[in-house]
Coordinates of C-alpha atoms in Angstrom, one line a residue:
Chain A
X7 CA -77.8 8.9 -88.1
X8 CA -74.4 6.8 -88.0
X9 CA -71.0 7.6 -87.7
X10 CA -68.3 5.3 -89.7
X11 CA -64.7 5.7 -90.6
X12 CA -64.3 5.7 -94.7
X13 CA -61.8 2.7 -95.3
X14 CA -62.0 3.8 -98.9
X15 CA -58.1 5.5 -98.5
X16 CA -56.1 5.3 -95.4
X17 CA -57.4 9.5 -94.9
X18 CA -60.1 7.6 -92.8
X19 CA -63.1 10.2 -93.0
X20 CA -65.3 10.3 -90.3
X21 CA -68.3 10.2 -91.7
X22 CA -71.8 10.6 -90.8
X23 CA -74.6 9.0 -93.0
X24 CA -78.0 9.9 -92.5
X25 CA -80.4 6.7 -93.3
X26 CA -83.8 8.6 -92.6
X27 CA -82.3 11.1 -94.8
X28 CA -82.0 8.7 -98.1
X29 CA -78.4 7.5 -96.9
X30 CA -76.9 11.5 -97.5
X31 CA -73.3 11.2 -96.4
X32 CA -71.3 14.1 -94.4
X33 CA -68.4 14.1 -93.6
X34 CA -66.0 12.8 -96.9
X35 CA -63.3 14.6 -98.6
X36 CA -64.1 12.8 -101.7
X37 CA -66.7 11.2 -104.3
X38 CA -65.2 7.7 -103.8
X39 CA -66.2 8.0 -99.3
X40 CA -69.9 9.2 -100.7
X41 CA -70.0 5.8 -102.1
X42 CA -69.1 3.9 -99.3
X43 CA -70.8 5.8 -96.7
X44 CA -74.2 5.5 -98.9
X45 CA -73.5 1.5 -99.7
X46 CA -72.1 0.5 -96.1
X47 CA -75.3 0.9 -94.3
X48 CA -77.4 -0.9 -96.9
X49 CA -75.2 -3.7 -99.0
X50 CA -71.3 -3.8 -97.3
X51 CA -69.1 -4.8 -99.6
X52 CA -64.8 -5.4 -99.6
X53 CA -62.3 -6.6 -101.4
X54 CA -60.7 -9.5 -100.4
X55 CA -56.8 -11.4 -100.1
X56 CA -56.1 -14.3 -99.7
X57 CA -53.4 -16.6 -101.3
X58 CA -53.4 -20.2 -103.2
X59 CA -50.8 -23.1 -104.0
X60 CA -48.6 -22.4 -106.3
X61 CA -46.4 -25.4 -108.4
X62 CA -44.2 -26.0 -111.2
X63 CA -41.7 -23.2 -110.3
X64 CA -38.6 -22.3 -112.4
X65 CA -35.1 -22.8 -111.0
X66 CA -35.3 -18.9 -110.2
X67 CA -38.5 -18.9 -108.4
X68 CA -38.2 -22.3 -106.7
X69 CA -39.1 -21.2 -103.1
X70 CA -42.4 -20.0 -103.8
X71 CA -44.9 -22.1 -102.8
X72 CA -48.1 -19.5 -102.7
X73 CA -49.7 -17.0 -105.1
X74 CA -51.2 -14.0 -103.3
X75 CA -54.8 -13.2 -105.1
X76 CA -57.1 -10.8 -104.9
X77 CA -61.2 -10.3 -105.6
X78 CA -60.5 -7.6 -108.9
X79 CA -63.4 -5.2 -107.2
X80 CA -64.9 -5.9 -104.1
X81 CA -67.5 -8.3 -103.1
X82 CA -70.6 -8.2 -100.5
X83 CA -68.6 -8.6 -96.6
X84 CA -71.5 -11.9 -95.8
X85 CA -69.8 -13.5 -99.4
X86 CA -66.1 -13.5 -97.4
X87 CA -66.1 -16.6 -96.0
X88 CA -67.1 -18.8 -98.9
X89 CA -65.1 -17.1 -100.9
X90 CA -62.1 -18.2 -99.5
X91 CA -63.5 -22.3 -99.1
X92 CA -63.6 -21.5 -102.9
X93 CA -59.7 -20.0 -103.3
X94 CA -58.7 -22.7 -100.5
X95 CA -59.6 -25.6 -103.6
X96 CA -57.5 -23.7 -105.9
X97 CA -53.9 -24.9 -107.1
X98 CA -52.1 -22.8 -109.7
X99 CA -49.3 -23.7 -112.3
X100 CA -46.5 -21.8 -112.8
X101 CA -45.8 -19.4 -115.3
X102 CA -48.5 -17.0 -113.2
X103 CA -48.5 -13.3 -114.7
X104 CA -50.1 -10.2 -112.1
X105 CA -53.8 -10.2 -113.2
X106 CA -54.2 -13.9 -114.1
X107 CA -57.9 -15.0 -113.6
X108 CA -57.6 -17.7 -110.5
X109 CA -61.4 -18.4 -110.6
X110 CA -64.0 -16.6 -112.5
X111 CA -67.0 -15.0 -111.4
X112 CA -66.6 -16.2 -107.6
X113 CA -69.7 -17.2 -106.0
X114 CA -71.9 -15.3 -109.1
X115 CA -70.6 -12.1 -108.2
X116 CA -69.4 -10.7 -111.3
X117 CA -65.8 -10.2 -109.7
X118 CA -62.9 -12.1 -110.3
X119 CA -60.0 -13.6 -108.5
X120 CA -56.8 -13.1 -110.0
X121 CA -53.4 -13.6 -109.1
X122 CA -51.2 -10.6 -107.4
X123 CA -47.7 -11.4 -108.6
X124 CA -45.6 -13.0 -111.2
X125 CA -44.4 -16.6 -110.7
X126 CA -42.1 -18.0 -113.3
Chain B
X43 CA -9.0 -8.0 -111.5
X44 CA -10.2 -4.3 -110.8
X45 CA -14.0 -4.0 -110.1
X46 CA -16.6 -2.2 -111.6
X47 CA -17.3 1.1 -110.2
X48 CA -20.7 2.3 -109.7
X49 CA -22.3 5.4 -109.4
X50 CA -24.9 5.0 -107.2
X51 CA -25.0 1.8 -104.8
X52 CA -28.5 1.2 -103.4
X53 CA -28.8 -0.7 -100.3
X54 CA -31.8 -2.9 -100.0
X55 CA -34.2 -4.1 -102.9
X56 CA -37.5 -2.9 -101.5
X57 CA -40.6 -0.5 -102.0
X58 CA -37.7 2.2 -100.9
X59 CA -34.7 0.9 -103.0
X60 CA -36.8 -0.1 -106.3
X61 CA -37.7 3.7 -106.4
X62 CA -34.6 4.8 -105.7
X63 CA -33.1 3.1 -108.2
X64 CA -35.8 4.1 -110.9
X65 CA -35.3 7.5 -110.3
X66 CA -31.8 8.3 -109.9
X67 CA -31.8 6.6 -113.9
X68 CA -34.5 8.4 -114.9
X69 CA -32.5 11.6 -113.6
X70 CA -29.4 9.9 -115.5
X71 CA -27.3 7.8 -114.1
X72 CA -26.3 4.9 -115.6
X73 CA -23.9 3.1 -113.7
X74 CA -26.6 1.8 -110.7
X75 CA -26.3 -1.5 -108.5
X76 CA -28.9 -2.2 -106.5
X77 CA -28.1 -5.0 -103.3
X78 CA -30.9 -7.5 -101.6
X79 CA -30.3 -9.7 -99.1
X80 CA -33.7 -11.9 -99.9
X81 CA -33.8 -14.1 -102.5
X82 CA -36.5 -12.0 -104.8
X83 CA -37.1 -8.1 -104.8
X84 CA -39.8 -6.0 -103.5
X85 CA -39.1 -6.5 -99.9
X86 CA -41.9 -6.7 -97.3
X87 CA -44.4 -6.1 -100.0
X88 CA -44.3 -9.9 -101.1
X89 CA -45.8 -10.7 -98.0
X90 CA -48.1 -7.7 -97.6
X91 CA -51.2 -9.6 -99.8
X92 CA -53.6 -7.0 -98.3
X93 CA -54.9 -4.8 -100.5
X94 CA -54.9 -0.7 -100.0
X95 CA -51.5 0.0 -101.8
X96 CA -50.7 2.9 -104.5
X97 CA -53.6 4.6 -104.3
X98 CA -51.9 8.3 -104.1
X99 CA -48.9 6.9 -106.7
X100 CA -50.8 4.8 -108.9
X101 CA -54.8 6.1 -108.3
X102 CA -55.4 2.4 -107.9
X103 CA -55.8 0.1 -105.6
X104 CA -52.9 -2.7 -105.1
X105 CA -51.9 -5.2 -103.2
X106 CA -48.0 -5.7 -101.7
X107 CA -47.2 -7.7 -104.0
X108 CA -48.6 -6.5 -107.4
X109 CA -47.4 -2.5 -106.1
X110 CA -43.7 -4.3 -105.8
X111 CA -44.2 -6.1 -109.1
X112 CA -44.9 -2.5 -110.9
X113 CA -41.6 -1.0 -109.6
X114 CA -39.6 -4.5 -110.5
X115 CA -40.6 -4.1 -114.1
X116 CA -39.9 -0.5 -114.0
X117 CA -36.5 -1.1 -112.7
X118 CA -36.0 -4.2 -115.4
X119 CA -37.1 -1.8 -118.1
X120 CA -34.3 0.8 -117.4
X121 CA -32.0 -0.1 -120.0
X122 CA -30.6 2.1 -123.3
X123 CA -27.7 2.3 -125.8
X124 CA -25.6 3.2 -122.8
X125 CA -26.3 0.7 -120.2
X126 CA -28.0 -2.1 -121.9
X127 CA -27.3 -4.2 -119.2
X128 CA -29.4 -2.2 -117.5
X129 CA -29.7 -1.5 -112.9
X130 CA -27.6 -4.5 -112.1
X131 CA -29.3 -6.7 -109.4
X132 CA -27.3 -8.8 -106.6
X133 CA -30.2 -10.6 -104.8
X134 CA -29.3 -13.4 -102.1
X135 CA -26.0 -10.7 -101.1
X136 CA -25.5 -9.5 -98.1
X137 CA -23.9 -6.2 -97.3
X138 CA -21.8 -6.2 -94.3
X139 CA -20.3 -2.8 -94.3
X140 CA -20.1 0.5 -96.4
X141 CA -17.4 3.4 -95.2
X142 CA -18.0 6.8 -95.5
X143 CA -15.8 7.4 -98.7
X144 CA -18.4 5.2 -100.2
X145 CA -17.1 1.4 -100.6
X146 CA -19.7 -1.7 -99.7
X147 CA -18.4 -4.6 -98.8
X148 CA -20.9 -7.6 -99.7
X149 CA -21.2 -11.3 -99.4
X150 CA -23.0 -13.7 -101.4
X151 CA -22.5 -17.3 -103.1
X152 CA -19.6 -16.1 -104.8
X153 CA -17.8 -15.0 -102.0
X154 CA -16.6 -11.4 -100.1
X155 CA -16.1 -8.3 -102.1
X156 CA -16.0 -4.6 -101.5
X157 CA -17.4 -2.9 -104.5
X158 CA -17.0 1.0 -104.6
X159 CA -19.5 3.8 -105.9
X160 CA -19.8 7.5 -106.1
X161 CA -22.8 7.5 -104.2
X162 CA -25.2 5.2 -101.8
X163 CA -28.8 5.3 -101.2
X164 CA -29.6 3.4 -97.6
X165 CA -32.9 2.0 -98.2
X166 CA -32.3 -0.9 -96.3
X167 CA -36.0 -0.6 -93.7
X168 CA -36.7 -1.9 -90.7
X169 CA -37.9 -5.0 -88.5
X170 CA -39.9 -5.6 -85.9
X171 CA -39.5 -4.7 -81.8
X172 CA -40.1 -7.9 -79.6
X173 CA -41.5 -9.1 -76.7
X174 CA -38.3 -8.4 -75.0
X175 CA -39.1 -4.5 -75.6
X176 CA -42.4 -4.8 -74.3
X177 CA -41.5 -6.4 -71.0
X178 CA -43.8 -9.6 -71.3
X179 CA -42.4 -12.0 -68.6
X180 CA -43.5 -15.6 -68.5
X181 CA -42.2 -18.8 -70.3
X182 CA -40.5 -19.3 -74.0
X183 CA -42.8 -21.6 -75.5
X184 CA -43.3 -21.6 -79.2
X185 CA -46.1 -19.5 -80.5
X186 CA -44.8 -15.9 -79.7
X187 CA -44.5 -14.5 -83.0
X188 CA -43.9 -11.0 -84.0
X189 CA -46.8 -10.4 -86.6
X190 CA -44.3 -9.5 -89.5
X191 CA -43.3 -13.0 -89.0
X192 CA -46.4 -15.4 -88.6
X193 CA -47.8 -12.7 -92.0
X194 CA -44.1 -14.3 -93.7
X195 CA -44.9 -17.7 -92.5
X196 CA -48.8 -17.4 -93.4
X197 CA -48.5 -15.8 -96.7
X198 CA -45.3 -17.0 -98.2
X199 CA -44.7 -20.1 -96.5
X200 CA -48.5 -21.1 -96.7
X201 CA -48.3 -22.5 -92.9
X202 CA -51.5 -21.6 -90.6
X203 CA -49.2 -20.6 -87.8
X204 CA -51.8 -20.9 -85.1
X205 CA -56.1 -21.4 -83.9
X206 CA -56.3 -19.6 -81.7
X207 CA -54.7 -16.1 -81.2
X208 CA -54.1 -12.8 -79.0
X209 CA -52.5 -9.9 -81.0
X210 CA -50.8 -7.5 -78.3
X211 CA -50.4 -4.4 -80.3
X212 CA -53.0 -2.6 -82.6
X213 CA -49.9 -1.3 -84.9
X214 CA -51.6 -1.8 -88.7
X215 CA -49.9 -5.7 -89.1
X216 CA -51.2 -6.8 -86.1
X217 CA -54.7 -5.8 -87.2
X218 CA -54.2 -6.9 -90.9
X219 CA -52.9 -10.5 -89.3
X220 CA -56.0 -10.4 -86.8
X221 CA -58.3 -10.6 -90.2
X222 CA -55.8 -13.0 -92.0
X223 CA -55.9 -15.4 -89.2
X224 CA -59.8 -15.1 -88.9
X225 CA -60.4 -15.7 -92.3
X226 CA -57.6 -18.9 -92.5
X227 CA -60.0 -20.2 -89.6
X228 CA -58.5 -19.5 -86.8
X229 CA -60.5 -17.6 -83.7
X230 CA -58.7 -14.2 -83.2
X231 CA -59.6 -13.8 -79.0
X232 CA -58.8 -9.9 -78.9
X233 CA -56.4 -7.4 -80.3
X234 CA -55.0 -5.5 -76.9
X235 CA -53.4 -2.3 -76.9
X236 CA -52.0 0.2 -73.6
X237 CA -52.7 3.6 -75.0
X238 CA -56.0 4.9 -75.4
X239 CA -56.7 4.1 -79.2
X240 CA -55.5 2.2 -81.7
X241 CA -52.0 2.8 -83.0
X242 CA -52.8 1.6 -86.8
X243 CA -55.1 3.4 -89.4
X244 CA -58.5 3.9 -88.5
X245 CA -59.6 1.8 -91.7
X246 CA -57.7 -0.9 -90.5
X247 CA -59.7 -0.9 -87.1
X248 CA -62.7 -1.0 -89.0
X249 CA -62.2 -3.3 -92.0
X250 CA -60.1 -6.1 -89.9
X251 CA -61.5 -6.0 -86.4
X252 CA -64.7 -4.9 -86.5
X253 CA -66.2 -6.7 -89.6
X254 CA -65.0 -9.9 -88.1
X255 CA -66.2 -8.9 -84.5
X256 CA -62.6 -9.0 -82.8
X257 CA -62.7 -7.2 -79.4
X258 CA -59.9 -4.6 -79.3
X259 CA -59.1 -3.8 -75.3
X260 CA -57.3 -0.7 -74.9
X261 CA -55.6 0.2 -71.9
X262 CA -54.3 -3.2 -71.0
X263 CA -51.6 -5.1 -71.8
X264 CA -50.1 -8.5 -71.6
X265 CA -48.3 -9.2 -68.4
X266 CA -47.5 -13.2 -68.9
X267 CA -46.8 -15.7 -71.3
X268 CA -47.9 -19.3 -69.9
X269 CA -47.2 -22.1 -71.8
X270 CA -44.1 -25.1 -72.2
X271 CA -44.0 -26.3 -75.5
X272 CA -46.7 -23.8 -77.1
X273 CA -48.1 -21.3 -75.8
X274 CA -51.6 -21.8 -73.8
X275 CA -52.5 -19.1 -71.9
X276 CA -51.9 -15.4 -71.5
X277 CA -52.7 -13.0 -69.0
X278 CA -54.1 -9.4 -69.7
X279 CA -54.1 -6.6 -67.4
X280 CA -55.7 -3.0 -67.7
X281 CA -53.4 -0.5 -67.3
X282 CA -53.2 2.9 -65.9
X283 CA -52.2 6.6 -67.4
X284 CA -48.6 5.6 -66.6
X285 CA -49.1 2.7 -68.2
X286 CA -48.6 1.0 -64.8
X287 CA -50.8 -2.0 -64.7
X288 CA -54.3 -2.4 -62.4
X289 CA -53.5 -5.0 -59.7
X290 CA -56.9 -7.3 -59.5
X291 CA -57.6 -6.7 -62.9
X292 CA -56.3 -10.3 -64.4
X293 CA -58.0 -11.5 -67.3
X294 CA -56.9 -14.7 -68.7
X295 CA -57.2 -16.4 -72.6
X296 CA -56.7 -19.9 -73.5
X297 CA -54.3 -19.9 -76.4
X298 CA -51.7 -21.0 -78.6
X299 CA -50.7 -18.4 -80.6
X300 CA -49.5 -14.4 -79.4
X301 CA -48.4 -12.0 -82.1
X302 CA -46.6 -9.2 -81.5
X303 CA -47.7 -5.6 -83.4
X304 CA -45.4 -2.9 -81.4
X305 CA -43.7 -1.0 -83.2
X306 CA -40.8 -1.3 -86.0
X307 CA -37.0 -0.1 -86.0
X308 CA -35.1 1.4 -88.4
X309 CA -32.1 -1.2 -89.3
X310 CA -29.2 1.5 -89.7
X311 CA -26.4 -0.9 -88.0
X312 CA -25.0 -0.3 -91.9
X313 CA -25.7 3.4 -91.8
X314 CA -23.7 3.7 -88.3
X315 CA -20.8 2.2 -89.7
X316 CA -20.4 4.5 -92.3
X317 CA -20.1 6.9 -89.8
X318 CA -23.9 8.5 -90.6
X319 CA -25.0 10.5 -87.2
X320 CA -29.0 9.2 -86.1
X321 CA -31.1 11.2 -84.5
X322 CA -32.6 9.8 -81.7
X323 CA -36.0 10.6 -82.5
X324 CA -36.9 8.5 -85.2
X325 CA -33.9 6.3 -84.8
X326 CA -33.4 7.0 -88.8
X327 CA -30.5 9.4 -90.4
X328 CA -30.1 12.8 -89.9
X329 CA -30.7 14.4 -93.2
X330 CA -31.3 17.6 -95.6
X331 CA -33.9 18.5 -97.8
X332 CA -32.9 16.4 -100.3
X333 CA -32.6 13.2 -98.1
X334 CA -29.0 13.4 -98.3
X335 CA -26.9 12.0 -94.9
X336 CA -24.4 14.5 -93.0
X337 CA -22.1 12.2 -95.1
X338 CA -21.5 13.6 -98.5
X339 CA -22.9 11.1 -100.9
X340 CA -25.0 9.3 -98.8
X341 CA -29.0 9.4 -99.0
X342 CA -31.4 7.5 -97.0
X343 CA -35.2 7.0 -97.6
X344 CA -38.1 4.7 -96.8
X345 CA -38.8 3.1 -93.7
X346 CA -35.2 3.1 -92.6
X347 CA -34.9 7.0 -92.5
X348 CA -38.3 7.2 -90.4
X349 CA -41.2 4.8 -90.1
X350 CA -44.0 5.3 -92.8
X351 CA -47.7 4.2 -93.0
X352 CA -47.8 4.0 -96.7
X353 CA -45.9 3.0 -99.2
X354 CA -46.9 5.4 -101.5
X355 CA -45.2 8.1 -99.5
X356 CA -42.3 5.7 -99.3
X357 CA -41.9 6.1 -102.9
X358 CA -42.4 9.6 -103.5
X359 CA -39.4 9.8 -100.4
X360 CA -37.2 7.8 -102.5
X361 CA -37.8 9.0 -105.8
X362 CA -36.5 12.2 -104.1
X363 CA -33.3 10.7 -102.8
X364 CA -32.8 8.9 -106.6
X365 CA -32.8 12.5 -107.9
X366 CA -30.6 14.3 -105.2
X367 CA -28.0 11.0 -105.7
X368 CA -28.1 11.4 -109.3
X369 CA -27.5 15.1 -108.6
X370 CA -24.7 14.9 -106.8
X371 CA -23.0 12.6 -109.1
X372 CA -23.3 13.9 -112.3
X373 CA -22.5 17.1 -110.8
X374 CA -19.3 15.6 -109.7
X375 CA -19.5 14.4 -106.8
X376 CA -19.1 18.1 -104.8
X377 CA -20.4 17.9 -100.9
X378 CA -22.2 20.6 -101.0
X379 CA -20.9 23.7 -98.6
X380 CA -23.4 25.9 -98.0
X381 CA -24.1 28.9 -95.0
X382 CA -27.3 29.1 -94.9
X383 CA -28.3 26.0 -93.1
X384 CA -31.0 26.2 -90.5
X385 CA -32.0 23.1 -88.5
X386 CA -36.2 21.6 -88.2
X387 CA -37.2 21.0 -84.5
X388 CA -40.1 19.5 -83.0
X389 CA -42.3 22.4 -81.2
X390 CA -45.6 21.6 -79.1
X391 CA -48.0 17.9 -79.9
X392 CA -45.4 17.3 -82.4
X393 CA -42.6 14.0 -81.9
X394 CA -40.0 14.3 -84.6
X395 CA -39.4 15.9 -88.2
X396 CA -37.8 15.1 -91.3
X397 CA -35.4 16.6 -92.9
X398 CA -33.9 17.9 -89.7
X399 CA -31.7 20.8 -91.5
X400 CA -32.0 22.0 -94.2
X401 CA -30.1 24.7 -96.7
X402 CA -32.3 27.9 -98.2
X403 CA -31.0 27.5 -101.4
X404 CA -31.8 24.4 -102.2
X405 CA -35.3 24.6 -101.3
X406 CA -37.4 24.8 -104.7
X407 CA -40.8 25.6 -105.1
X408 CA -41.6 24.3 -101.5
X409 CA -39.9 22.3 -98.3
X410 CA -41.8 19.2 -97.7
X411 CA -41.4 18.4 -93.9
X412 CA -43.1 15.0 -92.4
X413 CA -43.8 14.5 -88.9
X414 CA -45.7 13.1 -86.2
X415 CA -47.8 14.4 -83.4
X416 CA -48.4 13.4 -79.8
X417 CA -51.6 12.9 -79.8
X418 CA -55.6 12.9 -81.5
X419 CA -56.5 16.4 -82.9
X420 CA -60.2 16.9 -83.6
X421 CA -61.7 19.1 -86.2
X422 CA -60.2 22.9 -86.5
X423 CA -56.8 21.9 -85.4
X424 CA -53.7 23.3 -86.9
X425 CA -49.9 23.1 -87.7
X426 CA -48.1 26.0 -87.0
X427 CA -44.8 26.4 -88.2
X428 CA -42.8 29.6 -86.1
X429 CA -38.9 30.1 -85.6
X430 CA -38.7 32.1 -82.3
X431 CA -41.8 34.5 -81.9
X432 CA -42.2 35.0 -85.8
X433 CA -45.1 32.8 -86.8
X434 CA -44.0 31.5 -90.7
X435 CA -46.4 29.3 -91.6
X436 CA -50.1 27.8 -90.4
X437 CA -52.2 24.6 -92.3
X438 CA -55.4 24.0 -91.2
X439 CA -55.8 19.9 -90.8
X440 CA -59.5 18.4 -90.4
X441 CA -58.0 15.7 -88.1
X442 CA -54.8 14.4 -86.7
X443 CA -53.5 11.3 -85.2
X444 CA -50.2 9.8 -84.0
X445 CA -51.5 6.7 -86.0
X446 CA -50.7 8.4 -89.2
X447 CA -47.9 10.4 -90.2
X448 CA -48.4 14.2 -91.4
X449 CA -47.0 15.8 -94.2
X450 CA -46.5 20.1 -94.9
X451 CA -45.5 22.2 -97.6
X452 CA -43.9 25.5 -96.8
X453 CA -43.6 27.4 -100.0
X454 CA -40.2 29.1 -100.4
X455 CA -41.8 32.5 -100.6
X456 CA -42.3 31.8 -96.7
X457 CA -38.9 30.0 -95.9
X458 CA -37.5 33.4 -97.3
X459 CA -38.5 35.1 -94.7
X460 CA -37.1 33.2 -91.9
X461 CA -33.4 34.0 -90.8
X462 CA -31.0 30.6 -91.5
X463 CA -28.3 31.9 -88.9
X464 CA -31.7 31.9 -85.9
X465 CA -33.4 29.8 -83.8
X466 CA -34.5 26.5 -85.5
X467 CA -37.9 26.5 -87.5
X468 CA -40.1 24.7 -85.3
X469 CA -43.2 22.4 -86.3
X470 CA -46.1 22.5 -83.5
X471 CA -49.5 21.2 -83.6
X472 CA -52.4 23.2 -82.0
X473 CA -56.1 23.3 -81.4
X474 CA -57.3 26.2 -83.5
X475 CA -58.3 28.7 -81.5
X476 CA -61.4 30.5 -83.3

């Protein structure tokens, strides 16, 4: 039995995961927490956020030099630093729209890196 | 030249101001102005590039800039036949003064002007406490930043900030910056907090510190900063239950950067100039059930009213303020007179309540009260609302912590039982006795 704190939402439920009983989860206030608890001890995943360089901005956004990005879904926790290296190599040219794909299928995870700010 | 008169001026274009302006438009106002001192709308959300925003309001998990982007687009989409130009936005504009009769003095590249409005919403947010507020001795080299300043340098301007980092304070911004700096290649030596638990949300201790093996050093403080041009060392010491340092417990960290995440202060200089009374517990305005301050037609919402943990709740509060401002203006700008005003008070284990006052006849289906508890409550705790010896309502809670704002909704039917002229309605937190 392991106690972990759920990170799905800010509520922070205290979950009990029973690894000897098919990773049964108790203490969760919702279904998502049960999924999180089950995955966390077997294949932990995280959403990764960072920024990338952006250039070619319009007068209105002339002060913007970085565009925030995130994984459009969760990736395996142990791939975070490798994903950071790939993100560091990217430079965007404005205009950028929220949701634009910055890196498709990062590290073969099936998850895209997307822009999270509109830059004109 | 006669100045245009606004129905509503919103001070601040962050999450609170955007939601309040949008909600006032939805509630029927058409002459609305948002004043923002920065170049862009969105406020602090623009530098909060991490995820976790919007789970309540949008039912999905967004980054800060995405959450802001949605509200900016909603505000920009506010336009119709009566007001084709929509909600007016002045960025790069500083509000210098607000008067009790709703004049707003502003300054920008076009010069200095006095704007008039039927109503004003205060949505200025908050600023960070600095090293002086926790009394850290030592030299004053480069490399000591509040966590939010480091966040701006890193996420907005693209600087690396530091290579060997110690974080003093365990607030959410500090935890999030510890992870952020680690991901960008810095070594984060420790996150140090004086109390016996982290101030930030439990999920952030988990995903920001534990995930990256960053040590959490509780019941400790920083007593000295060493370094000439740049930080070279900081000294940490253990503290006792009264937060006095224990001699002989010195630990020296070799680092080039110290981040401070030691709390936020609502920015109420303008509110005070307008004569708005400030509550000493929240450092925000004294407000009624509809977010109106003691000055008729001036409302407050978001972090300038009370420091929130979640932007979703800022949005909820600001929507209420926008609706109330619209109701005030469309009702002919009449100050509410009520002889059934009752006070709310914090009882045992509760730090404050918002609102601080309520008008009996203005309460709809329920009265929502936000507050923070003073300590951690485990399973089987409860929030109790009393007037004198009489229990008005009781809400069970599985877990409560001072890191997290709590809310209760007291049904109107129960509110009707109280005597508005009697003792204050008192909110307390208790361990449930079964």
